[in-house]
């Protein structure tokens, strides 16, 4: 799967775009409008920045293609910054301080604040694609987060809010040391949320498979694999899957904290 246009040659489509940007509300960003960003520390990588505080998010999301020899060896994250990486496709070594975690498609690593994440492509010369996240950690007294790494193929699938055709996977532990979680929701064709949610938490969501129709702030819009969606606090949201394969997306959600 390629995330970016090749950005050479004649325009593919300059008459219409499915991109919708409503700051502090929601954004839909399909792959065909994505551009490369240069970010210190990332070598031989195509980095696209998605949600940021400029859009209304308290976190930053990226999609990154690591080319042959590509990676971030200087370190991503920092003292008060927690980070998360998920391998969409390919093979990488992700490190939490000095400990290495070989990851393939579906593999992920969470580094709590104070633990540095490093990334290196190990896909035999072929590119690897990653979904990357960072956020300022909201510390509370008496609790700590810790390094987590696994592969979603090993995680339990739970019926989402009692529905047998919508599956939820929680990628991180639910304990109070964690101020956010990453989830995957998978809808069988025709399945939907049970209601239109309205909640204080924010989401950054990357569609991993299939197609669906998403309600964002009471507008229904078609979405598909590769699309990225930002949902700000309180934006009404719901979806249903269409077509023949599961409609699934990985998304972040802040949790376990009171509001200041
Ligand atoms: O966990 C959630 O809030 C999730 N159900 N939201 C969403 O899928 N838009
Ligand atoms: Mn939600």
PDB file of C-alpha atoms and ligand atoms in Angstrom:
ATOM      1  CA  UNK A   1       0.000   0.000   0.000  1.00  0.00           C
ATOM      2  CA  UNK A   2       1.433   3.380  -0.967  1.00  0.00           C
ATOM      3  CA  UNK A   3       0.412   6.317   1.155  1.00  0.00           C
ATOM      4  CA  UNK A   4       1.572   9.198  -0.997  1.00  0.00           C
ATOM      5  CA  UNK A   5       1.045  10.257  -4.593  1.00  0.00           C
ATOM      6  CA  UNK A   6       4.277   9.876  -6.491  1.00  0.00           C
ATOM      7  CA  UNK A   7       4.196  13.690  -6.839  1.00  0.00           C
ATOM      8  CA  UNK A   8       5.781  13.640 -10.273  1.00  0.00           C
ATOM      9  CA  UNK A   9       4.296  14.078 -13.722  1.00  0.00           C
ATOM     10  CA  UNK A  10       0.928  15.481 -14.686  1.00  0.00           C
ATOM     11  CA  UNK A  11      -1.874  16.053 -12.186  1.00  0.00           C
ATOM     12  CA  UNK A  12      -4.011  13.009 -11.474  1.00  0.00           C
ATOM     13  CA  UNK A  13      -7.055  14.882 -10.212  1.00  0.00           C
ATOM     14  CA  UNK A  14      -7.071  18.586  -9.504  1.00  0.00           C
ATOM     15  CA  UNK A  15     -10.807  19.126  -9.925  1.00  0.00           C
ATOM     16  CA  UNK A  16     -12.102  17.558  -6.724  1.00  0.00           C
ATOM     17  CA  UNK A  17     -10.901  16.213  -3.413  1.00  0.00           C
ATOM     18  CA  UNK A  18     -12.647  14.324  -0.635  1.00  0.00           C
ATOM     19  CA  UNK A  19     -10.593  16.247   1.982  1.00  0.00           C
ATOM     20  CA  UNK A  20     -12.684  18.075   4.564  1.00  0.00           C
ATOM     21  CA  UNK A  21     -11.003  20.187   7.233  1.00  0.00           C
ATOM     22  CA  UNK A  22     -13.107  21.702  10.011  1.00  0.00           C
ATOM     23  CA  UNK A  23     -10.700  22.896  12.688  1.00  0.00           C
ATOM     24  CA  UNK A  24     -11.601  21.984  16.271  1.00  0.00           C
ATOM     25  CA  UNK A  25     -14.363  19.765  14.871  1.00  0.00           C
ATOM     26  CA  UNK A  26     -13.327  17.032  12.433  1.00  0.00           C
ATOM     27  CA  UNK A  27     -11.133  16.336   9.415  1.00  0.00           C
ATOM     28  CA  UNK A  28     -11.199  13.700   6.698  1.00  0.00           C
ATOM     29  CA  UNK A  29      -7.844  13.364   4.913  1.00  0.00           C
ATOM     30  CA  UNK A  30      -7.683  10.867   2.037  1.00  0.00           C
ATOM     31  CA  UNK A  31      -4.301   9.651   0.780  1.00  0.00           C
ATOM     32  CA  UNK A  32      -4.362  11.549  -2.505  1.00  0.00           C
ATOM     33  CA  UNK A  33      -3.759  14.930  -0.851  1.00  0.00           C
ATOM     34  CA  UNK A  34      -0.914  13.843   1.424  1.00  0.00           C
ATOM     35  CA  UNK A  35       2.477  15.541   1.164  1.00  0.00           C
ATOM     36  CA  UNK A  36       5.951  14.759   2.493  1.00  0.00           C
ATOM     37  CA  UNK A  37       7.319  16.672   5.472  1.00  0.00           C
ATOM     38  CA  UNK A  38      10.967  16.935   6.498  1.00  0.00           C
ATOM     39  CA  UNK A  39      11.335  16.274  10.215  1.00  0.00           C
ATOM     40  CA  UNK A  40      14.676  16.228  12.052  1.00  0.00           C
ATOM     41  CA  UNK A  41      15.684  12.711  13.046  1.00  0.00           C
ATOM     42  CA  UNK A  42      13.847  10.854  10.257  1.00  0.00           C
ATOM     43  CA  UNK A  43      16.249   9.712   7.509  1.00  0.00           C
ATOM     44  CA  UNK A  44      15.219   8.108   4.237  1.00  0.00           C
ATOM     45  CA  UNK A  45      11.579   8.411   5.243  1.00  0.00           C
ATOM     46  CA  UNK A  46       8.442   9.945   3.754  1.00  0.00           C
ATOM     47  CA  UNK A  47       6.759  11.527   6.758  1.00  0.00           C
ATOM     48  CA  UNK A  48       3.250  12.961   6.579  1.00  0.00           C
ATOM     49  CA  UNK A  49       1.934  14.884   9.565  1.00  0.00           C
ATOM     50  CA  UNK A  50      -1.805  14.379  10.147  1.00  0.00           C
ATOM     51  CA  UNK A  51      -3.524  15.630  13.342  1.00  0.00           C
ATOM     52  CA  UNK A  52      -1.738  18.394  15.220  1.00  0.00           C
ATOM     53  CA  UNK A  53      -2.733  21.130  17.703  1.00  0.00           C
ATOM     54  CA  UNK A  54      -3.267  23.359  14.609  1.00  0.00           C
ATOM     55  CA  UNK A  55      -6.246  21.148  13.765  1.00  0.00           C
ATOM     56  CA  UNK A  56      -7.492  21.068  17.355  1.00  0.00           C
ATOM     57  CA  UNK A  57      -5.838  17.848  18.573  1.00  0.00           C
ATOM     58  CA  UNK A  58      -3.847  17.419  21.793  1.00  0.00           C
ATOM     59  CA  UNK A  59      -1.789  14.755  20.007  1.00  0.00           C
ATOM     60  CA  UNK A  60       0.156  14.400  16.757  1.00  0.00           C
ATOM     61  CA  UNK A  61      -0.380  11.572  14.263  1.00  0.00           C
ATOM     62  CA  UNK A  62       1.806  10.684  11.292  1.00  0.00           C
ATOM     63  CA  UNK A  63       2.006   8.110   8.538  1.00  0.00           C
ATOM     64  CA  UNK A  64       5.591   7.272   7.726  1.00  0.00           C
ATOM     65  CA  UNK A  65       7.131   5.228   4.927  1.00  0.00           C
ATOM     66  CA  UNK A  66      10.603   3.977   5.855  1.00  0.00           C
ATOM     67  CA  UNK A  67      12.654   3.367   2.713  1.00  0.00           C
ATOM     68  CA  UNK A  68      15.742   1.157   2.393  1.00  0.00           C
ATOM     69  CA  UNK A  69      18.042   2.134   5.286  1.00  0.00           C
ATOM     70  CA  UNK A  70      15.345   4.488   6.626  1.00  0.00           C
ATOM     71  CA  UNK A  71      14.491   5.151  10.227  1.00  0.00           C
ATOM     72  CA  UNK A  72      14.813   7.424  13.207  1.00  0.00           C
ATOM     73  CA  UNK A  73      18.006   6.674  15.128  1.00  0.00           C
ATOM     74  CA  UNK A  74      18.135   9.974  17.026  1.00  0.00           C
ATOM     75  CA  UNK A  75      14.991   9.133  18.939  1.00  0.00           C
ATOM     76  CA  UNK A  76      11.322  10.095  18.882  1.00  0.00           C
ATOM     77  CA  UNK A  77       9.436  11.294  21.978  1.00  0.00           C
ATOM     78  CA  UNK A  78      11.050  12.816  25.018  1.00  0.00           C
ATOM     79  CA  UNK A  79      10.880  13.588  28.702  1.00  0.00           C
ATOM     80  CA  UNK A  80       7.123  14.167  28.983  1.00  0.00           C
ATOM     81  CA  UNK A  81       6.087  12.775  25.595  1.00  0.00           C
ATOM     82  CA  UNK A  82       4.581   9.314  25.144  1.00  0.00           C
ATOM     83  CA  UNK A  83       4.834   7.643  21.722  1.00  0.00           C
ATOM     84  CA  UNK A  84       3.194   4.771  19.858  1.00  0.00           C
ATOM     85  CA  UNK A  85       4.056   3.047  16.572  1.00  0.00           C
ATOM     86  CA  UNK A  86       1.963   0.507  14.610  1.00  0.00           C
ATOM     87  CA  UNK A  87       3.289  -1.353  11.558  1.00  0.00           C
ATOM     88  CA  UNK A  88       0.766  -1.142   8.711  1.00  0.00           C
ATOM     89  CA  UNK A  89       2.985  -3.104   6.354  1.00  0.00           C
ATOM     90  CA  UNK A  90       6.607  -4.286   6.296  1.00  0.00           C
ATOM     91  CA  UNK A  91       9.187  -5.174   8.903  1.00  0.00           C
ATOM     92  CA  UNK A  92      11.001  -2.882  11.313  1.00  0.00           C
ATOM     93  CA  UNK A  93      12.969  -2.883  14.534  1.00  0.00           C
ATOM     94  CA  UNK A  94      11.476  -0.441  17.015  1.00  0.00           C
ATOM     95  CA  UNK A  95      13.402   0.257  20.221  1.00  0.00           C
ATOM     96  CA  UNK A  96      12.372   1.496  23.646  1.00  0.00           C
ATOM     97  CA  UNK A  97      15.599   2.999  25.044  1.00  0.00           C
ATOM     98  CA  UNK A  98      18.083   0.143  24.483  1.00  0.00           C
ATOM     99  CA  UNK A  99      15.579  -2.742  24.121  1.00  0.00           C
ATOM    100  CA  UNK A 100      14.762  -3.835  20.558  1.00  0.00           C
ATOM    101  CA  UNK A 101      11.352  -5.066  19.371  1.00  0.00           C
ATOM    102  CA  UNK A 102      11.241  -6.667  15.889  1.00  0.00           C
ATOM    103  CA  UNK A 103       7.784  -5.836  14.481  1.00  0.00           C
ATOM    104  CA  UNK A 104       5.906  -6.986  11.393  1.00  0.00           C
ATOM    105  CA  UNK A 105       2.455  -6.009  10.064  1.00  0.00           C
ATOM    106  CA  UNK A 106       0.076  -5.564  13.040  1.00  0.00           C
ATOM    107  CA  UNK A 107       2.977  -5.212  15.493  1.00  0.00           C
ATOM    108  CA  UNK A 108       3.192  -2.204  17.769  1.00  0.00           C
ATOM    109  CA  UNK A 109       5.246  -0.524  20.477  1.00  0.00           C
ATOM    110  CA  UNK A 110       4.184   2.027  23.100  1.00  0.00           C
ATOM    111  CA  UNK A 111       6.898   4.048  24.881  1.00  0.00           C
ATOM    112  CA  UNK A 112       5.823   5.966  27.985  1.00  0.00           C
ATOM    113  CA  UNK A 113       7.045   9.498  28.641  1.00  0.00           C
ATOM    114  CA  UNK A 114      10.791   9.485  29.324  1.00  0.00           C
ATOM    115  CA  UNK A 115      11.490   6.396  27.188  1.00  0.00           C
ATOM    116  CA  UNK A 116      12.967   7.139  23.746  1.00  0.00           C
ATOM    117  CA  UNK A 117      11.610   5.348  20.687  1.00  0.00           C
ATOM    118  CA  UNK A 118      13.930   4.505  17.778  1.00  0.00           C
ATOM    119  CA  UNK A 119      12.883   3.050  14.419  1.00  0.00           C
ATOM    120  CA  UNK A 120      14.770   1.161  11.738  1.00  0.00           C
ATOM    121  CA  UNK A 121      13.521  -0.442   8.526  1.00  0.00           C
ATOM    122  CA  UNK A 122      14.508  -4.123   8.334  1.00  0.00           C
ATOM    123  CA  UNK A 123      12.341  -5.125   5.362  1.00  0.00           C
ATOM    124  CA  UNK A 124      15.147  -6.390   3.104  1.00  0.00           C
ATOM    125  CA  UNK A 125      15.393  -3.202   1.054  1.00  0.00           C
ATOM    126  CA  UNK A 126      11.622  -2.820   0.619  1.00  0.00           C
ATOM    127  CA  UNK A 127       9.659   0.028   2.258  1.00  0.00           C
ATOM    128  CA  UNK A 128       7.700  -0.328   5.510  1.00  0.00           C
ATOM    129  CA  UNK A 129       4.665   1.742   6.453  1.00  0.00           C
ATOM    130  CA  UNK A 130       3.917   2.982   9.935  1.00  0.00           C
ATOM    131  CA  UNK A 131       1.235   4.823  11.865  1.00  0.00           C
ATOM    132  CA  UNK A 132       2.927   6.970  14.491  1.00  0.00           C
ATOM    133  CA  UNK A 133       1.534   8.955  17.442  1.00  0.00           C
ATOM    134  CA  UNK A 134       2.833  11.238  20.167  1.00  0.00           C
ATOM    135  CA  UNK A 135       1.214  13.153  23.018  1.00  0.00           C
ATOM    136  CA  UNK A 136       2.204  15.052  26.159  1.00  0.00           C
ATOM    137  CA  UNK A 137       1.644  12.655  29.080  1.00  0.00           C
ATOM    138  CA  UNK A 138      -0.829  13.703  31.784  1.00  0.00           C
ATOM    139  CA  UNK A 139       0.906  12.422  34.888  1.00  0.00           C
ATOM    140  CA  UNK A 140      -1.034  11.571  38.065  1.00  0.00           C
ATOM    141  CA  UNK A 141       0.528  10.852  41.424  1.00  0.00           C
ATOM    142  CA  UNK A 142       1.087   7.205  42.289  1.00  0.00           C
ATOM    143  CA  UNK A 143       0.689   5.777  38.777  1.00  0.00           C
ATOM    144  CA  UNK A 144       3.104   5.103  35.900  1.00  0.00           C
ATOM    145  CA  UNK A 145       2.739   3.773  32.370  1.00  0.00           C
ATOM    146  CA  UNK A 146       5.185   1.176  31.030  1.00  0.00           C
ATOM    147  CA  UNK A 147       6.540  -0.094  27.696  1.00  0.00           C
ATOM    148  CA  UNK A 148       4.051  -2.283  25.791  1.00  0.00           C
ATOM    149  CA  UNK A 149       4.684  -4.277  22.608  1.00  0.00           C
ATOM    150  CA  UNK A 150       2.560  -6.959  20.938  1.00  0.00           C
ATOM    151  CA  UNK A 151       0.886  -7.856  17.658  1.00  0.00           C
ATOM    152  CA  UNK A 152      -2.856  -7.324  17.114  1.00  0.00           C
ATOM    153  CA  UNK A 153      -3.131 -10.890  15.732  1.00  0.00           C
ATOM    154  CA  UNK A 154      -2.579 -12.085  19.315  1.00  0.00           C
ATOM    155  CA  UNK A 155      -5.138  -9.748  20.948  1.00  0.00           C
ATOM    156  CA  UNK A 156      -8.597 -10.741  22.083  1.00  0.00           C
ATOM    157  CA  UNK A 157     -11.532  -9.434  20.031  1.00  0.00           C
ATOM    158  CA  UNK A 158     -14.413  -8.278  22.216  1.00  0.00           C
ATOM    159  CA  UNK A 159     -18.012  -7.718  21.058  1.00  0.00           C
ATOM    160  CA  UNK A 160     -18.256  -3.931  20.967  1.00  0.00           C
ATOM    161  CA  UNK A 161     -20.953  -2.767  23.390  1.00  0.00           C
ATOM    162  CA  UNK A 162     -22.724  -6.129  23.113  1.00  0.00           C
ATOM    163  CA  UNK A 163     -22.847  -6.200  19.291  1.00  0.00           C
ATOM    164  CA  UNK A 164     -21.666  -9.474  17.733  1.00  0.00           C
ATOM    165  CA  UNK A 165     -20.897  -7.875  14.338  1.00  0.00           C
ATOM    166  CA  UNK A 166     -18.561  -5.146  15.668  1.00  0.00           C
ATOM    167  CA  UNK A 167     -15.252  -6.229  17.272  1.00  0.00           C
ATOM    168  CA  UNK A 168     -13.028  -4.159  19.545  1.00  0.00           C
ATOM    169  CA  UNK A 169      -9.365  -4.728  20.373  1.00  0.00           C
ATOM    170  CA  UNK A 170      -7.590  -2.741  23.100  1.00  0.00           C
ATOM    171  CA  UNK A 171      -3.886  -2.408  22.285  1.00  0.00           C
ATOM    172  CA  UNK A 172      -2.820  -0.942  25.652  1.00  0.00           C
ATOM    173  CA  UNK A 173      -3.589  -1.834  29.282  1.00  0.00           C
ATOM    174  CA  UNK A 174      -6.570  -0.216  30.960  1.00  0.00           C
ATOM    175  CA  UNK A 175      -4.793   0.762  34.194  1.00  0.00           C
ATOM    176  CA  UNK A 176      -4.680   4.351  35.420  1.00  0.00           C
ATOM    177  CA  UNK A 177      -0.979   4.784  34.595  1.00  0.00           C
ATOM    178  CA  UNK A 178      -2.096   5.116  30.945  1.00  0.00           C
ATOM    179  CA  UNK A 179      -3.792   8.395  29.971  1.00  0.00           C
ATOM    180  CA  UNK A 180      -4.757   7.109  26.509  1.00  0.00           C
ATOM    181  CA  UNK A 181      -5.397   3.881  24.661  1.00  0.00           C
ATOM    182  CA  UNK A 182      -5.205   2.703  21.084  1.00  0.00           C
ATOM    183  CA  UNK A 183      -8.029   0.525  19.772  1.00  0.00           C
ATOM    184  CA  UNK A 184      -9.038  -1.252  16.592  1.00  0.00           C
ATOM    185  CA  UNK A 185     -12.744  -1.406  15.701  1.00  0.00           C
ATOM    186  CA  UNK A 186     -13.868  -3.835  12.964  1.00  0.00           C
ATOM    187  CA  UNK A 187     -17.360  -3.747  11.461  1.00  0.00           C
ATOM    188  CA  UNK A 188     -18.760  -6.640   9.418  1.00  0.00           C
ATOM    189  CA  UNK A 189     -20.405  -5.343   6.198  1.00  0.00           C
ATOM    190  CA  UNK A 190     -23.665  -3.646   7.238  1.00  0.00           C
ATOM    191  CA  UNK A 191     -22.717  -3.411  10.925  1.00  0.00           C
ATOM    192  CA  UNK A 192     -22.736  -0.037  12.670  1.00  0.00           C
ATOM    193  CA  UNK A 193     -22.238   1.776  15.945  1.00  0.00           C
ATOM    194  CA  UNK A 194     -25.320   1.356  18.142  1.00  0.00           C
ATOM    195  CA  UNK A 195     -25.836   5.127  18.398  1.00  0.00           C
ATOM    196  CA  UNK A 196     -24.205   8.408  17.412  1.00  0.00           C
ATOM    197  CA  UNK A 197     -21.554   9.024  20.089  1.00  0.00           C
ATOM    198  CA  UNK A 198     -20.883  12.465  21.549  1.00  0.00           C
ATOM    199  CA  UNK A 199     -17.983  12.470  24.009  1.00  0.00           C
ATOM    200  CA  UNK A 200     -15.215  14.594  25.470  1.00  0.00           C
ATOM    201  CA  UNK A 201     -12.439  12.309  24.165  1.00  0.00           C
ATOM    202  CA  UNK A 202     -10.625  12.975  20.862  1.00  0.00           C
ATOM    203  CA  UNK A 203      -9.725  10.444  18.185  1.00  0.00           C
ATOM    204  CA  UNK A 204      -7.212  10.169  15.362  1.00  0.00           C
ATOM    205  CA  UNK A 205      -8.256   7.202  13.198  1.00  0.00           C
ATOM    206  CA  UNK A 206      -6.561   5.498  10.253  1.00  0.00           C
ATOM    207  CA  UNK A 207      -8.703   3.140   8.162  1.00  0.00           C
ATOM    208  CA  UNK A 208      -6.895  -0.189   7.782  1.00  0.00           C
ATOM    209  CA  UNK A 209      -9.377  -2.105   5.640  1.00  0.00           C
ATOM    210  CA  UNK A 210     -12.643  -1.912   3.757  1.00  0.00           C
ATOM    211  CA  UNK A 211     -15.101   0.890   3.191  1.00  0.00           C
ATOM    212  CA  UNK A 212     -17.735   2.560   5.272  1.00  0.00           C
ATOM    213  CA  UNK A 213     -19.941   5.575   5.705  1.00  0.00           C
ATOM    214  CA  UNK A 214     -19.007   7.867   8.586  1.00  0.00           C
ATOM    215  CA  UNK A 215     -21.166  10.400  10.390  1.00  0.00           C
ATOM    216  CA  UNK A 216     -19.069  13.339  11.561  1.00  0.00           C
ATOM    217  CA  UNK A 217     -20.949  16.246  13.112  1.00  0.00           C
ATOM    218  CA  UNK A 218     -24.161  14.885  11.574  1.00  0.00           C
ATOM    219  CA  UNK A 219     -22.839  14.750   7.993  1.00  0.00           C
ATOM    220  CA  UNK A 220     -22.590  11.273   6.450  1.00  0.00           C
ATOM    221  CA  UNK A 221     -19.564  10.718   4.203  1.00  0.00           C
ATOM    222  CA  UNK A 222     -18.052   7.715   2.382  1.00  0.00           C
ATOM    223  CA  UNK A 223     -14.637   6.616   3.644  1.00  0.00           C
ATOM    224  CA  UNK A 224     -12.225   3.831   2.694  1.00  0.00           C
ATOM    225  CA  UNK A 225      -8.902   2.128   3.451  1.00  0.00           C
ATOM    226  CA  UNK A 226      -6.061   4.651   3.757  1.00  0.00           C
ATOM    227  CA  UNK A 227      -8.308   7.578   4.791  1.00  0.00           C
ATOM    228  CA  UNK A 228      -7.424   9.389   7.999  1.00  0.00           C
ATOM    229  CA  UNK A 229     -10.072  10.958  10.265  1.00  0.00           C
ATOM    230  CA  UNK A 230      -9.602  13.430  13.123  1.00  0.00           C
ATOM    231  CA  UNK A 231     -12.492  13.722  15.592  1.00  0.00           C
ATOM    232  CA  UNK A 232     -12.233  16.574  18.073  1.00  0.00           C
ATOM    233  CA  UNK A 233     -13.774  16.501  21.550  1.00  0.00           C
ATOM    234  CA  UNK A 234     -17.589  16.368  21.416  1.00  0.00           C
ATOM    235  CA  UNK A 235     -17.937  15.846  17.663  1.00  0.00           C
ATOM    236  CA  UNK A 236     -20.945  13.539  17.029  1.00  0.00           C
ATOM    237  CA  UNK A 237     -19.626  10.350  15.398  1.00  0.00           C
ATOM    238  CA  UNK A 238     -20.775   6.950  14.131  1.00  0.00           C
ATOM    239  CA  UNK A 239     -20.126   4.639  11.190  1.00  0.00           C
ATOM    240  CA  UNK A 240     -21.336   1.600   9.314  1.00  0.00           C
ATOM    241  CA  UNK A 241     -19.388  -0.815   7.142  1.00  0.00           C
ATOM    242  CA  UNK A 242     -20.252  -1.436   3.486  1.00  0.00           C
ATOM    243  CA  UNK A 243     -18.940  -3.775   0.773  1.00  0.00           C
ATOM    244  CA  UNK A 244     -17.553  -7.268   1.224  1.00  0.00           C
ATOM    245  CA  UNK A 245     -14.699  -7.031   3.698  1.00  0.00           C
ATOM    246  CA  UNK A 246     -14.474  -5.800   7.284  1.00  0.00           C
ATOM    247  CA  UNK A 247     -14.362  -2.036   7.693  1.00  0.00           C
ATOM    248  CA  UNK A 248     -11.701  -1.518  10.345  1.00  0.00           C
ATOM    249  CA  UNK A 249      -9.687   1.333  11.749  1.00  0.00           C
ATOM    250  CA  UNK A 250      -7.028   1.937  14.376  1.00  0.00           C
ATOM    251  CA  UNK A 251      -7.642   4.954  16.607  1.00  0.00           C
ATOM    252  CA  UNK A 252      -6.383   6.718  19.691  1.00  0.00           C
ATOM    253  CA  UNK A 253      -8.576   7.811  22.598  1.00  0.00           C
ATOM    254  CA  UNK A 254      -7.614   9.765  25.709  1.00  0.00           C
ATOM    255  CA  UNK A 255      -8.867   8.148  28.923  1.00  0.00           C
ATOM    256  CA  UNK A 256      -8.436   7.662  32.678  1.00  0.00           C
ATOM    257  CA  UNK A 257      -8.159  11.363  33.539  1.00  0.00           C
ATOM    258  CA  UNK A 258     -10.505  13.958  35.039  1.00  0.00           C
ATOM    259  CA  UNK A 259     -10.813  17.331  33.313  1.00  0.00           C
ATOM    260  CA  UNK A 260      -8.825  20.281  34.754  1.00  0.00           C
TER     261      UNK A 260
HETATM  262  O1  LIG B   1     -14.260   4.250  21.498  1.00  0.00           O
HETATM  263  C1  LIG B   1     -14.866   5.080  20.836  1.00  0.00           C
HETATM  264  O2  LIG B   1     -15.160   6.179  21.292  1.00  0.00           O
HETATM  265  C2  LIG B   1     -15.228   4.723  19.407  1.00  0.00           C
HETATM  266  N1  LIG B   1     -16.359   3.846  19.395  1.00  0.00           N
HETATM  267  N2  LIG B   1     -15.451   5.873  18.591  1.00  0.00           N
HETATM  268  C3  LIG B   1     -15.510   5.771  17.228  1.00  0.00           C
HETATM  269  O3  LIG B   1     -15.397   4.664  16.695  1.00  0.00           O
HETATM  270  N3  LIG B   1     -15.711   6.897  16.542  1.00  0.00           N
HETATM  271 MN1  LIG B   2     -15.698   7.668  19.832  1.00  0.00          MN
END
